[in-house]
Amino acid sequence: EEIRQNRLPLAGKHVLITSGPTHEPIDPVRYIANRSSGKQGHALAVAAYEAGARVTLVSGPVDLADPDNIDTIRVESAADMLSAVKSCLPADIAIMAAAVADWRVASEGAQKIKKDGSGKPPALGLVENPDILATVGHHESLRPKLLIGFAAETQNLIDNARSKLERKNADWIIANDVSPETGIMGGDANTVRLVSRDGVEDWPEMDKAEVARQIVARAAAALDE
Ligand code: CTP
Ligand code: CA
């Protein structure tokens, strides 16, 4: 293990990755969710491990097995994901690939919500969730040297990615078009662009494992600079 680690590009480094969706409870039997499969985030964790890093994976609810040799923390909600991420820092690199739910219900019902017979649906008062990437990005002492976010967009991909880069104080945003016709959500392939303060790189379509290896290789090189 020691010999294996020493020769690899991320030997001795700690990489933190978030993956999957979050589930935001409405009541004991219902939740708000999204279509993230966790495939890209989990592939990143495996790629970082294969590059020699110690990897912590903070994962929302996914149908994937916890990857071998990777310290995996399973969470449900965005609030839980933020606490888990904070507890795992510091890290040399953090890659926030989770599709964090943007909103949660203001107060989770203690009992199952029942139809009241009026025919009127209950109003779900939503509040915004904490932004995990932005919280880490703006943290004075805990911000990793290299902080990478994702931006899933259905329009204005580059403009939106650039504004996320700035707003969240990330180093890179991996931008991808998740319009339904691309079939990216849940699939095995991904077409991404790497958006940094140096510009935009268009990458060809690759499977998610290869996208992960490319991101990790670039991240290792950037840490060395
Ligand atoms: N992110 C996060 N915490 C949130 C929301 C997003 O850490 N509460 C991270 C995601 O993991 C991703 C990046 O921020 O790395 C961009 O997520 P995205 O949903 O595209 O951005 P939002 O700021 O939520 O903007 P939008 O209104 O487009 O959803
Ligand atoms: Ca969002």
Tab-separated table of C-alpha atoms and ligand atoms in Angstrom:
chain	number	residue	atom	x	y	z
A	1	GLU	CA	0.000	0.000	0.000
A	2	GLU	CA	2.771	2.451	0.926
A	3	ILE	CA	4.649	1.786	-2.303
A	4	ARG	CA	1.484	1.986	-4.384
A	5	GLN	CA	0.581	5.305	-2.784
A	6	ASN	CA	3.954	6.955	-3.122
A	7	ARG	CA	4.097	6.651	-6.892
A	8	LEU	CA	0.613	7.905	-7.565
A	9	PRO	CA	-0.301	11.536	-8.372
A	10	LEU	CA	-2.548	12.065	-5.338
A	11	ALA	CA	-0.442	10.119	-2.821
A	12	GLY	CA	-0.786	11.649	0.624
A	13	LYS	CA	-3.710	13.875	-0.384
A	14	HIS	CA	-7.215	13.924	1.064
A	15	VAL	CA	-10.035	14.310	-1.443
A	16	LEU	CA	-13.613	15.026	-0.353
A	17	ILE	CA	-16.449	14.318	-2.758
A	18	THR	CA	-20.209	14.863	-2.515
A	19	SER	CA	-22.487	12.730	-4.656
A	20	GLY	CA	-26.099	11.895	-5.349
A	21	PRO	CA	-29.293	13.775	-4.623
A	22	THR	CA	-30.547	14.893	-1.250
A	23	HIS	CA	-33.962	14.019	0.131
A	24	GLU	CA	-35.842	16.717	1.986
A	25	PRO	CA	-38.548	15.343	4.256
A	26	ILE	CA	-42.102	16.658	4.005
A	27	ASP	CA	-43.598	14.326	6.598
A	28	PRO	CA	-42.686	10.818	7.830
A	29	VAL	CA	-43.652	9.213	4.488
A	30	ARG	CA	-42.836	11.858	1.860
A	31	TYR	CA	-39.863	13.796	0.604
A	32	ILE	CA	-38.640	16.165	-2.110
A	33	ALA	CA	-35.938	14.676	-4.357
A	34	ASN	CA	-34.312	15.003	-7.772
A	35	ARG	CA	-33.087	12.711	-10.535
A	36	SER	CA	-29.390	12.518	-9.658
A	37	SER	CA	-28.087	8.918	-9.815
A	38	GLY	CA	-24.775	9.628	-8.065
A	39	LYS	CA	-22.889	7.886	-10.879
A	40	GLN	CA	-20.598	10.839	-11.665
A	41	GLY	CA	-19.809	11.591	-8.015
A	42	HIS	CA	-19.130	7.960	-7.158
A	43	ALA	CA	-16.933	7.616	-10.264
A	44	LEU	CA	-14.949	10.632	-9.045
A	45	ALA	CA	-14.419	8.996	-5.671
A	46	VAL	CA	-13.118	5.827	-7.315
A	47	ALA	CA	-10.870	7.801	-9.680
A	48	ALA	CA	-9.399	9.808	-6.802
A	49	TYR	CA	-8.734	6.603	-4.864
A	50	GLU	CA	-7.081	5.050	-7.925
A	51	ALA	CA	-4.900	8.161	-8.147
A	52	GLY	CA	-3.628	7.417	-4.645
A	53	ALA	CA	-5.722	9.767	-2.527
A	54	ARG	CA	-7.435	9.108	0.756
A	55	VAL	CA	-11.042	9.687	-0.239
A	56	THR	CA	-14.094	10.687	1.762
A	57	LEU	CA	-17.387	10.349	-0.077
A	58	VAL	CA	-20.448	12.089	1.325
A	59	SER	CA	-23.387	10.590	-0.500
A	60	GLY	CA	-27.088	11.281	-0.567
A	61	PRO	CA	-29.541	8.417	-1.128
A	62	VAL	CA	-28.391	6.444	-4.199
A	63	ASP	CA	-28.854	2.931	-5.566
A	64	LEU	CA	-25.082	2.471	-5.792
A	65	ALA	CA	-22.935	0.390	-3.436
A	66	ASP	CA	-20.435	2.200	-1.239
A	67	PRO	CA	-17.159	1.995	-3.218
A	68	ASP	CA	-14.406	-0.252	-1.820
A	69	ASN	CA	-11.649	1.425	0.216
A	70	ILE	CA	-13.467	4.741	0.384
A	71	ASP	CA	-14.764	6.204	3.609
A	72	THR	CA	-18.415	6.751	2.691
A	73	ILE	CA	-20.837	8.789	4.784
A	74	ARG	CA	-24.460	8.400	3.812
A	75	VAL	CA	-26.788	11.332	4.409
A	76	GLU	CA	-30.357	12.236	3.525
A	77	SER	CA	-30.878	15.984	3.555
A	78	ALA	CA	-28.857	19.013	2.494
A	79	ALA	CA	-28.477	20.067	6.129
A	80	ASP	CA	-27.035	16.624	6.974
A	81	MET	CA	-24.742	16.799	3.944
A	82	LEU	CA	-23.389	20.172	5.058
A	83	SER	CA	-22.638	18.868	8.577
A	84	ALA	CA	-20.942	15.767	7.183
A	85	VAL	CA	-18.838	17.827	4.776
A	86	LYS	CA	-17.708	20.183	7.537
A	87	SER	CA	-16.790	17.238	9.763
A	88	CYS	CA	-14.610	15.777	6.967
A	89	LEU	CA	-12.593	18.916	6.242
A	90	PRO	CA	-9.778	19.814	5.863
A	91	ALA	CA	-9.120	18.317	2.445
A	92	ASP	CA	-6.659	19.141	-0.318
A	93	ILE	CA	-9.333	18.894	-2.988
A	94	ALA	CA	-13.115	18.980	-2.704
A	95	ILE	CA	-15.409	18.101	-5.578
A	96	MET	CA	-19.070	18.885	-5.003
A	97	ALA	CA	-20.881	16.641	-7.446
A	98	ALA	CA	-24.062	16.242	-5.400
A	99	ALA	CA	-27.342	17.544	-6.748
A	100	VAL	CA	-28.311	19.221	-3.505
A	101	ALA	CA	-32.024	20.011	-3.201
A	102	ASP	CA	-32.408	23.779	-3.395
A	103	TRP	CA	-35.384	23.924	-1.060
A	104	ARG	CA	-36.773	22.083	1.898
A	105	VAL	CA	-40.126	22.304	3.616
A	106	ALA	CA	-39.987	24.980	6.310
A	107	SER	CA	-41.193	22.643	9.027
A	108	GLU	CA	-41.269	18.893	8.592
A	109	GLY	CA	-44.599	17.453	9.693
A	110	ALA	CA	-44.372	15.089	12.651
A	111	GLN	CA	-47.357	13.154	11.300
A	112	LYS	CA	-48.371	12.122	7.813
A	113	ILE	CA	-50.277	14.979	6.174
A	114	LYS	CA	-53.905	13.909	5.578
A	115	LYS	CA	-56.395	15.117	3.007
A	116	ASP	CA	-58.806	17.351	4.869
A	117	GLY	CA	-61.799	16.700	2.619
A	118	SER	CA	-61.872	20.243	1.194
A	119	GLY	CA	-60.244	19.238	-2.099
A	120	LYS	CA	-57.553	21.865	-1.518
A	121	PRO	CA	-53.935	20.663	-1.467
A	122	PRO	CA	-51.760	21.640	1.496
A	123	ALA	CA	-49.343	24.520	0.903
A	124	LEU	CA	-45.748	23.333	1.265
A	125	GLY	CA	-43.931	26.409	2.498
A	126	LEU	CA	-40.392	26.055	1.146
A	127	VAL	CA	-37.194	27.606	2.448
A	128	GLU	CA	-33.817	27.650	0.718
A	129	ASN	CA	-31.224	25.082	1.750
A	130	PRO	CA	-27.692	26.052	2.746
A	131	ASP	CA	-25.284	26.114	-0.197
A	132	ILE	CA	-22.585	23.604	0.684
A	133	LEU	CA	-20.163	24.581	-2.078
A	134	ALA	CA	-20.505	28.301	-1.311
A	135	THR	CA	-20.161	27.722	2.424
A	136	VAL	CA	-16.905	25.829	1.905
A	137	GLY	CA	-15.739	28.258	-0.794
A	138	HIS	CA	-16.078	31.246	1.495
A	139	HIS	CA	-14.695	29.530	4.604
A	140	GLU	CA	-11.453	31.196	5.654
A	141	SER	CA	-9.707	28.221	7.227
A	142	LEU	CA	-11.443	25.137	5.820
A	143	ARG	CA	-11.474	25.953	2.094
A	144	PRO	CA	-9.505	23.279	0.211
A	145	LYS	CA	-6.705	24.408	-2.051
A	146	LEU	CA	-8.702	23.223	-5.052
A	147	LEU	CA	-12.482	23.501	-4.941
A	148	ILE	CA	-14.549	22.119	-7.791
A	149	GLY	CA	-18.292	22.397	-8.327
A	150	PHE	CA	-20.687	21.134	-10.955
A	151	ALA	CA	-23.355	23.088	-12.774
A	152	ALA	CA	-26.234	21.184	-14.269
A	153	GLU	CA	-28.073	23.526	-16.601
A	154	THR	CA	-30.761	23.323	-19.227
A	155	GLN	CA	-29.943	26.752	-20.743
A	156	ASN	CA	-27.213	29.467	-20.762
A	157	LEU	CA	-24.669	26.863	-19.682
A	158	ILE	CA	-21.492	28.946	-19.687
A	159	ASP	CA	-22.939	32.175	-18.269
A	160	ASN	CA	-24.582	30.275	-15.458
A	161	ALA	CA	-21.432	28.268	-14.751
A	162	ARG	CA	-19.318	31.433	-14.632
A	163	SER	CA	-21.634	33.128	-12.207
A	164	LYS	CA	-21.627	30.032	-9.977
A	165	LEU	CA	-17.830	29.995	-10.071
A	166	GLU	CA	-17.768	33.542	-8.729
A	167	ARG	CA	-20.691	33.346	-6.334
A	168	LYS	CA	-19.446	30.174	-4.664
A	169	ASN	CA	-15.743	31.067	-4.840
A	170	ALA	CA	-14.910	27.800	-6.611
A	171	ASP	CA	-11.806	27.217	-8.739
A	172	TRP	CA	-13.540	25.201	-11.438
A	173	ILE	CA	-17.088	24.463	-12.418
A	174	ILE	CA	-17.726	21.309	-14.425
A	175	ALA	CA	-20.691	22.380	-16.514
A	176	ASN	CA	-23.076	20.005	-18.158
A	177	ASP	CA	-26.238	20.330	-20.157
A	178	VAL	CA	-28.930	18.257	-18.495
A	179	SER	CA	-31.752	19.017	-20.938
A	180	PRO	CA	-33.957	15.914	-21.126
A	181	GLU	CA	-32.937	15.275	-24.761
A	182	THR	CA	-29.263	14.838	-23.748
A	183	GLY	CA	-30.148	11.783	-21.641
A	184	ILE	CA	-27.328	12.653	-19.227
A	185	MET	CA	-29.355	12.363	-16.021
A	186	GLY	CA	-29.062	8.759	-14.920
A	187	GLY	CA	-27.041	7.663	-17.954
A	188	ASP	CA	-23.466	6.392	-18.146
A	189	ALA	CA	-22.047	9.100	-20.429
A	190	ASN	CA	-21.415	12.764	-19.834
A	191	THR	CA	-20.440	15.750	-21.986
A	192	VAL	CA	-18.918	18.469	-19.855
A	193	ARG	CA	-17.002	21.710	-20.059
A	194	LEU	CA	-14.385	22.788	-17.595
A	195	VAL	CA	-15.054	26.417	-16.674
A	196	SER	CA	-12.292	28.219	-14.785
A	197	ARG	CA	-11.029	31.781	-14.504
A	198	ASP	CA	-8.679	30.915	-17.383
A	199	GLY	CA	-11.509	30.123	-19.787
A	200	VAL	CA	-13.716	27.299	-20.979
A	201	GLU	CA	-12.624	23.886	-22.243
A	202	ASP	CA	-15.050	21.711	-24.173
A	203	TRP	CA	-14.492	18.041	-23.507
A	204	PRO	CA	-15.756	15.307	-25.827
A	205	GLU	CA	-18.468	12.917	-24.669
A	206	MET	CA	-16.976	10.269	-22.401
A	207	ASP	CA	-18.362	7.739	-20.010
A	208	LYS	CA	-18.651	9.037	-16.450
A	209	ALA	CA	-15.669	6.965	-15.275
A	210	GLU	CA	-13.457	8.570	-17.927
A	211	VAL	CA	-14.772	12.071	-17.146
A	212	ALA	CA	-13.881	11.336	-13.521
A	213	ARG	CA	-10.333	10.205	-14.387
A	214	GLN	CA	-9.781	13.338	-16.498
A	215	ILE	CA	-11.011	15.652	-13.737
A	216	VAL	CA	-8.828	13.885	-11.174
A	217	ALA	CA	-5.752	14.004	-13.423
A	218	ARG	CA	-6.258	17.723	-14.005
A	219	ALA	CA	-6.830	18.326	-10.315
A	220	ALA	CA	-3.620	16.503	-9.395
A	221	ALA	CA	-1.684	18.590	-11.911
A	222	ALA	CA	-3.241	21.817	-10.600
A	223	LEU	CA	-2.266	20.970	-7.014
A	224	ASP	CA	1.351	20.610	-8.130
A	225	GLU	CA	1.462	24.060	-9.709
B	1	CTP	N1	-24.549	23.129	-4.404
B	1	CTP	C1	-24.344	22.993	-3.047
B	1	CTP	N2	-25.354	23.257	-2.176
B	1	CTP	C2	-26.544	23.678	-2.629
B	1	CTP	C3	-26.774	23.836	-4.014
B	1	CTP	C4	-25.733	23.541	-4.867
B	1	CTP	O1	-23.248	22.608	-2.644
B	1	CTP	N3	-27.508	23.946	-1.749
B	1	CTP	C5	-23.428	22.844	-5.306
B	1	CTP	C6	-23.637	21.642	-6.182
B	1	CTP	O2	-23.144	20.466	-5.558
B	1	CTP	C7	-22.825	22.004	-7.418
B	1	CTP	C8	-22.939	23.527	-7.482
B	1	CTP	O3	-23.283	23.948	-6.159
B	1	CTP	O4	-21.464	21.687	-7.257
B	1	CTP	C9	-23.940	24.042	-8.437
B	1	CTP	O5	-25.189	23.452	-8.177
B	1	CTP	P1	-26.442	23.993	-8.963
B	1	CTP	O6	-27.671	23.285	-8.510
B	1	CTP	O7	-26.115	23.957	-10.426
B	1	CTP	O8	-26.433	25.528	-8.496
B	1	CTP	P2	-27.428	26.407	-7.674
B	1	CTP	O9	-26.601	27.429	-6.982
B	1	CTP	O10	-28.313	25.574	-6.810
B	1	CTP	O11	-28.260	27.160	-8.765
B	1	CTP	P3	-29.586	26.718	-9.599
B	1	CTP	O12	-30.596	27.737	-9.266
B	1	CTP	O13	-29.130	26.768	-11.039
B	1	CTP	O14	-29.970	25.312	-9.195
B	2	CA	CA	-29.586	23.839	-7.563
